[in-house]
Short mmCIF file of C-alpha atoms and ligand atoms in Angstrom, two decimals:
data_model
loop_
_atom_site.label_atom_id
_atom_site.label_comp_id
_atom_site.label_asym_id
_atom_site.label_seq_id
_atom_site.Cartn_x
_atom_site.Cartn_y
_atom_site.Cartn_z
CA MET T 1 -91.76 -180.81 -21.85
CA ARG T 2 -93.96 -178.90 -19.18
CA ASP T 3 -94.88 -175.56 -18.53
CA MET T 4 -94.69 -174.81 -14.96
CA ASP T 5 -97.36 -172.08 -13.67
CA ALA T 6 -95.84 -168.44 -13.41
CA GLU T 7 -95.31 -167.91 -9.73
CA ARG T 8 -93.63 -171.38 -9.88
CA LEU T 9 -91.11 -170.13 -12.45
CA ARG T 10 -90.70 -166.78 -10.65
CA MET T 11 -89.62 -168.72 -7.21
CA LEU T 12 -87.42 -171.19 -9.09
CA HIS T 13 -85.36 -168.42 -10.43
CA GLU T 14 -84.77 -166.66 -7.42
CA ILE T 15 -83.39 -169.73 -5.88
CA GLN T 16 -81.30 -170.14 -9.02
CA GLU T 17 -80.10 -166.20 -8.81
CA ALA T 18 -79.73 -166.38 -4.61
CA GLU T 19 -77.85 -169.66 -5.07
CA PHE T 20 -75.79 -168.34 -8.04
CA THR T 21 -74.61 -165.24 -6.15
CA ALA T 22 -73.43 -167.56 -2.95
CA LEU T 23 -71.52 -169.87 -5.72
CA GLU T 24 -69.38 -167.41 -6.87
CA LEU T 25 -68.81 -165.72 -3.44
CA GLN T 26 -67.68 -169.05 -2.44
CA LEU T 27 -65.16 -169.60 -5.22
CA PHE T 28 -63.94 -166.06 -4.84
CA LEU T 29 -63.58 -166.57 -1.03
CA ASP T 30 -61.81 -169.97 -1.54
CA THR T 31 -58.93 -167.62 -2.68
CA HIS T 32 -59.65 -164.66 -0.71
CA PRO T 33 -60.50 -166.40 2.95
CA ASP T 34 -59.79 -162.87 4.59
CA HIS T 35 -62.18 -160.86 2.49
CA MET T 36 -64.83 -159.61 5.18
CA GLY T 37 -66.93 -157.60 2.49
CA ALA T 38 -67.42 -160.95 0.79
CA LEU T 39 -68.05 -163.43 3.46
CA HIS T 40 -70.80 -160.56 4.44
CA GLU T 41 -72.41 -160.68 1.32
CA PHE T 42 -72.10 -164.71 1.28
CA ASN T 43 -74.02 -164.79 4.63
CA GLN T 44 -76.57 -162.60 2.96
CA ALA T 45 -76.93 -164.63 -0.17
CA ALA T 46 -77.00 -168.16 1.71
CA GLU T 47 -79.97 -166.53 3.90
CA ARG T 48 -81.47 -165.03 0.76
CA LEU T 49 -81.25 -169.02 -0.50
CA ALA T 50 -82.60 -170.48 2.48
CA HIS T 51 -85.87 -168.42 2.63
CA ALA T 52 -86.61 -168.80 -1.06
CA ARG T 53 -85.77 -172.61 -0.60
CA ARG T 54 -88.20 -173.07 2.40
CA ARG T 55 -91.11 -170.86 0.37
CA TYR T 56 -90.84 -173.12 -2.87
CA GLU T 57 -90.57 -176.55 -1.05
CA GLU T 58 -93.67 -175.52 0.96
CA ARG T 59 -95.50 -175.34 -2.41
CA TYR T 60 -93.79 -177.60 -4.41
CA GLY T 61 -92.09 -180.20 -3.01
CA PRO T 62 -88.27 -181.24 -1.86
CA LEU T 63 -85.32 -179.43 -3.84
CA LEU T 64 -82.64 -181.30 -2.12
CA SER T 65 -82.07 -185.35 -1.81
CA TYR T 66 -81.21 -187.04 1.25
CA GLY T 67 -82.90 -185.45 4.15
CA PHE T 68 -82.09 -181.71 3.05
CA SER T 69 -85.65 -181.29 2.54
CA MET T 70 -88.74 -182.96 4.25
CA SER T 71 -91.78 -184.44 2.16
CA ARG T 72 -95.63 -184.66 2.29
CA HIS T 73 -97.26 -187.83 1.49
CA PRO T 74 -97.13 -189.43 -1.11
CA TRP T 75 -93.10 -189.08 -1.51
CA GLN T 76 -92.96 -185.96 -3.28
CA TRP T 77 -88.94 -186.34 -4.74
CA VAL T 78 -90.61 -188.19 -7.56
CA ASP T 79 -92.91 -185.68 -9.12
CA GLU T 80 -91.89 -184.01 -12.24
CA PRO T 81 -91.32 -182.39 -13.99
CA TRP T 82 -87.31 -183.25 -13.49
CA PRO T 83 -85.27 -180.01 -14.04
CA TRP T 84 -84.18 -181.15 -17.86
CA GLU T 85 -88.02 -181.41 -18.43
CA ILE T 86 -89.15 -177.70 -17.60
CA GLU T 87 -89.85 -175.45 -20.14
CA TYR T 88 -88.60 -172.18 -19.64
CA PRO T 89 -90.29 -168.91 -21.03
CA PRO T 90 -88.39 -166.47 -23.44
CA ARG T 91 -86.77 -164.41 -21.80
CA LYS T 92 -87.83 -160.93 -21.61
CA ASP T 93 -84.69 -158.39 -21.50
CA ARG T 94 -83.27 -159.60 -24.51
CA MET Q 1 -70.64 -186.93 -0.66
CA TRP Q 2 -72.75 -184.92 -2.50
CA VAL Q 3 -76.42 -184.05 -2.49
CA TYR Q 4 -78.64 -183.81 -5.33
CA GLU Q 5 -80.10 -180.62 -5.56
CA LYS Q 6 -83.38 -180.95 -8.32
CA LYS Q 7 -83.09 -177.87 -10.39
CA LEU Q 8 -80.85 -176.47 -13.17
CA GLN Q 9 -77.82 -174.06 -12.14
CA TYR Q 10 -79.01 -171.87 -14.98
CA PRO Q 11 -82.52 -172.38 -16.91
CA VAL Q 12 -81.55 -173.68 -20.45
CA ARG Q 13 -83.76 -172.60 -23.13
CA VAL Q 14 -83.98 -173.84 -26.91
CA CYS Q 15 -86.04 -172.25 -29.18
CA LYS Q 16 -86.17 -174.78 -31.41
CA PRO Q 17 -85.05 -178.10 -32.08
CA ASP Q 18 -81.38 -178.70 -33.83
CA VAL Q 19 -80.20 -182.09 -34.12
CA GLN Q 20 -77.02 -180.96 -35.89
CA MET Q 21 -76.40 -178.16 -33.16
CA ALA Q 22 -76.80 -181.09 -30.60
CA ARG Q 23 -74.34 -183.08 -32.14
CA TYR Q 24 -71.71 -180.59 -32.34
CA LEU Q 25 -72.97 -180.03 -28.39
CA LEU Q 26 -72.13 -183.18 -27.39
CA THR Q 27 -68.58 -182.22 -27.32
CA GLN Q 28 -68.99 -180.23 -24.18
CA TYR Q 29 -70.52 -183.69 -22.75
CA GLY Q 30 -67.89 -186.32 -23.49
CA GLY Q 31 -65.53 -183.99 -25.44
CA PRO Q 32 -61.46 -183.39 -24.43
CA ASN Q 33 -62.79 -180.06 -23.27
CA GLY Q 34 -65.94 -181.18 -22.04
CA GLU Q 35 -67.48 -181.07 -18.52
CA LEU Q 36 -67.51 -184.61 -17.68
CA ALA Q 37 -63.71 -184.37 -18.17
CA ALA Q 38 -63.43 -180.78 -16.03
CA ALA Q 39 -65.65 -182.62 -13.16
CA VAL Q 40 -63.63 -185.69 -12.83
CA ARG Q 41 -60.04 -184.17 -13.68
CA TYR Q 42 -60.72 -181.35 -10.56
CA LEU Q 43 -62.35 -183.91 -8.35
CA ASN Q 44 -59.21 -186.45 -9.10
CA GLN Q 45 -56.85 -183.82 -8.43
CA ARG Q 46 -57.81 -182.75 -5.00
CA TYR Q 47 -56.16 -185.26 -2.65
CA THR Q 48 -52.53 -184.28 -3.59
CA MET Q 49 -53.10 -180.47 -3.09
CA PRO Q 50 -51.07 -178.78 -0.62
CA THR Q 51 -53.45 -176.54 1.08
CA GLY Q 52 -57.02 -176.13 2.41
CA ARG Q 53 -57.44 -173.58 -0.30
CA ALA Q 54 -56.35 -175.23 -2.94
CA LYS Q 55 -58.38 -178.33 -1.70
CA GLY Q 56 -61.66 -176.00 -1.74
CA VAL Q 57 -61.36 -174.62 -4.99
CA LEU Q 58 -60.89 -177.99 -6.87
CA THR Q 59 -64.07 -179.15 -4.67
CA ASP Q 60 -66.08 -176.32 -5.35
CA ILE Q 61 -65.14 -176.26 -9.33
CA GLY Q 62 -65.11 -179.91 -9.81
CA THR Q 63 -68.85 -179.75 -8.69
CA GLU Q 64 -69.90 -176.62 -10.70
CA GLU Q 65 -68.92 -178.68 -13.85
CA LEU Q 66 -70.99 -181.70 -12.69
CA ALA Q 67 -73.87 -178.72 -12.74
CA HIS Q 68 -72.96 -178.15 -16.28
CA LEU Q 69 -72.41 -181.55 -17.32
CA GLU Q 70 -76.42 -181.46 -16.49
CA ILE Q 71 -76.87 -178.25 -18.48
CA ILE Q 72 -75.23 -179.42 -21.49
CA ALA Q 73 -76.99 -182.62 -21.28
CA THR Q 74 -80.31 -180.76 -20.78
CA MET Q 75 -79.69 -178.78 -24.03
CA VAL Q 76 -78.88 -182.11 -26.08
CA TYR Q 77 -82.53 -183.41 -24.76
CA LYS Q 78 -84.56 -180.38 -25.36
CA LEU Q 79 -82.25 -180.18 -29.56
CA ILE Q 80 -83.56 -183.65 -29.95
CA ASP Q 81 -86.73 -183.79 -28.18
CA GLY Q 82 -89.54 -185.27 -30.46
CA VAL Q 83 -87.30 -185.54 -33.67
CA SER Q 84 -87.24 -188.56 -35.98
CA ALA Q 85 -84.67 -191.18 -37.06
CA GLU Q 86 -85.15 -189.42 -40.38
CA GLU Q 87 -83.97 -186.11 -39.11
CA MET Q 88 -81.16 -187.35 -37.07
CA ARG Q 89 -80.01 -189.27 -39.70
CA LYS Q 90 -80.16 -186.24 -41.68
CA ALA Q 91 -78.02 -184.38 -39.25
CA GLY Q 92 -75.65 -186.90 -39.01
CA LEU Q 93 -76.93 -188.48 -36.15
CA GLY Q 94 -77.90 -191.49 -37.76
CA ASP Q 95 -74.89 -193.72 -36.41
CA HIS Q 96 -75.71 -192.32 -32.80
CA TYR Q 97 -79.65 -193.41 -33.21
CA ALA Q 98 -78.58 -196.88 -34.56
CA THR Q 99 -76.55 -197.21 -30.91
CA PHE Q 100 -78.22 -195.00 -28.35
CA ASP Q 101 -81.47 -193.88 -29.67
CA GLY Q 102 -82.20 -190.55 -27.52
CA ASP Q 103 -79.67 -191.47 -24.98
CA LEU Q 104 -76.85 -189.35 -24.32
CA PHE Q 105 -73.04 -191.10 -25.10
CA PRO Q 106 -69.43 -189.37 -23.77
CA LYS Q 107 -68.34 -188.35 -27.16
CA ASP Q 108 -67.36 -185.78 -28.81
CA ALA Q 109 -68.65 -183.69 -31.95
CA ALA Q 110 -66.73 -186.10 -34.48
CA GLY Q 111 -68.38 -188.82 -32.32
CA VAL Q 112 -64.80 -189.73 -30.80
CA PRO Q 113 -65.90 -191.57 -27.42
CA PHE Q 114 -64.53 -190.12 -24.18
CA THR Q 115 -61.30 -191.65 -22.97
CA THR Q 116 -59.90 -191.34 -19.72
CA ALA Q 117 -57.14 -189.64 -20.92
CA TYR Q 118 -58.47 -186.65 -20.59
CA ILE Q 119 -58.72 -186.97 -16.87
CA ALA Q 120 -54.93 -185.59 -16.74
CA ALA Q 121 -52.85 -185.26 -13.24
CA VAL Q 122 -49.06 -185.62 -12.52
CA GLY Q 123 -49.32 -185.32 -8.79
CA ASP Q 124 -47.64 -182.14 -8.87
CA PRO Q 125 -49.76 -179.37 -7.98
CA VAL Q 126 -48.48 -176.74 -9.72
CA ALA Q 127 -48.24 -178.83 -12.98
CA ASN Q 128 -51.96 -179.70 -12.16
CA LEU Q 129 -52.92 -176.18 -11.61
CA HIS Q 130 -51.64 -175.18 -15.15
CA GLU Q 131 -53.04 -177.79 -16.85
CA ASN Q 132 -56.30 -176.81 -15.00
CA MET Q 133 -55.83 -173.02 -16.46
CA ALA Q 134 -55.00 -174.56 -20.16
CA ALA Q 135 -58.26 -176.60 -19.76
CA GLU Q 136 -60.23 -173.82 -18.78
CA GLU Q 137 -59.40 -171.71 -21.56
CA LYS Q 138 -59.75 -174.58 -24.00
CA ALA Q 139 -63.48 -174.92 -22.66
CA ARG Q 140 -63.85 -170.77 -23.13
CA ALA Q 141 -62.61 -171.53 -26.63
CA THR Q 142 -64.58 -174.21 -27.30
CA TYR Q 143 -67.93 -172.28 -26.16
CA GLU Q 144 -66.99 -169.40 -28.19
CA ASN Q 145 -67.34 -171.83 -31.20
CA LEU Q 146 -70.80 -173.48 -30.11
CA ILE Q 147 -71.82 -169.95 -30.03
CA ARG Q 148 -70.84 -168.80 -33.70
CA LEU Q 149 -72.14 -172.27 -34.51
CA THR Q 150 -75.84 -171.57 -33.59
CA ASP Q 151 -78.07 -169.24 -34.63
CA ASP Q 152 -80.41 -170.10 -31.77
CA PRO Q 153 -80.56 -166.61 -29.29
CA CYS Q 154 -82.19 -169.19 -26.46
CA LEU Q 155 -79.14 -171.60 -26.89
CA LYS Q 156 -76.61 -168.77 -27.03
CA ASP Q 157 -78.23 -167.56 -23.82
CA GLY Q 158 -77.15 -170.69 -21.87
CA LEU Q 159 -73.92 -171.10 -23.85
CA ARG Q 160 -72.62 -167.77 -22.84
CA PHE Q 161 -73.34 -168.51 -19.16
CA LEU Q 162 -71.03 -171.32 -19.30
CA ARG Q 163 -68.30 -169.68 -21.34
CA GLU Q 164 -68.31 -166.97 -18.31
CA ARG Q 165 -67.93 -169.69 -15.76
CA GLU Q 166 -64.66 -170.85 -17.97
CA VAL Q 167 -63.50 -167.22 -17.44
CA VAL Q 168 -64.00 -167.18 -13.67
CA HIS Q 169 -62.69 -170.73 -13.20
CA PHE Q 170 -59.46 -169.91 -14.95
CA GLN Q 171 -59.13 -166.77 -12.65
CA ARG Q 172 -59.88 -168.76 -9.39
CA PHE Q 173 -57.17 -171.50 -10.63
CA GLY Q 174 -54.70 -169.01 -11.61
CA GLU Q 175 -54.90 -167.28 -7.98
CA THR Q 176 -54.63 -171.39 -6.32
CA LEU Q 177 -51.63 -171.53 -8.53
CA MET Q 178 -49.84 -168.23 -7.14
CA HIS Q 179 -51.17 -169.33 -3.35
CA VAL Q 180 -49.64 -173.00 -3.70
CA LYS Q 181 -46.33 -171.48 -5.28
CA ASP Q 182 -45.87 -169.15 -2.04
CA HIS Q 183 -46.74 -171.94 -0.13
CA LEU Q 184 -44.41 -174.50 -1.57
CA ASN Q 185 -41.71 -171.33 -1.51
CA SER Q 186 -42.17 -170.80 2.08
CA LYS Q 187 -41.70 -174.44 2.89
CA LYS Q 188 -38.27 -174.50 0.62
CA HIS Q 189 -36.50 -171.46 2.12
CA PHE Q 190 -37.50 -172.15 5.93
FE1 LIG Y 201 -64.75 -174.70 -15.93
#
């Protein structure tokens, strides 16, 4: 299993957090489509996610397949580690 | 259409290898209340849902369950990482090792293989949504069993995340059920 540098893990965490917020709000909006506040928060999370993803991909390569992310040469999609191989440092908050 | 995202939904941490726990966790991979069954069940039920909301909920929760399948697979992968055949055998995974080595196979903790009977569907949106609410509660209870079975705080953290998700899914399916019932009633009394 691979250790990643701290900055990469921090950026990945930022993406996971923004995307989780967006996902949770998406499910909520599916059953509350008229909820203005949730929609506002969803759009904010989506923007945060787009920024975090762009910053990460500039440094570490594509996160999404099939043309949603671009690659440098040589084809970066096959770069390791794959998600299940990443060694996360222990949580500091517990 | 689905697009793969090269990251986990939630970081999977395992403090130490634990083959016995990997064996128990398999039930959330290919068991009756597991993530594979949930994902296929919801995505399979989308087509007969009567409203856009219900189709959206099944699409989005079904897709999230695929991300959970990946989390469970990662937990198992990490729990048996670097473990010898002898240790697999001692933990009751000798039969698994003989056939699959380190590969995953969808089955429950007792080794019962995945069956398509887990993909419950009856074509009636109200019955299907009740089925899904029960499935979420069963998955929540299974995660609670798994949390009690391990003393690894890293693994507990990931399992707690998955348990929480089942609670949220149950809630969303409940709201969808009310909405679908209202929709069907308004059509009936027209
Ligand atoms: Fe679920």
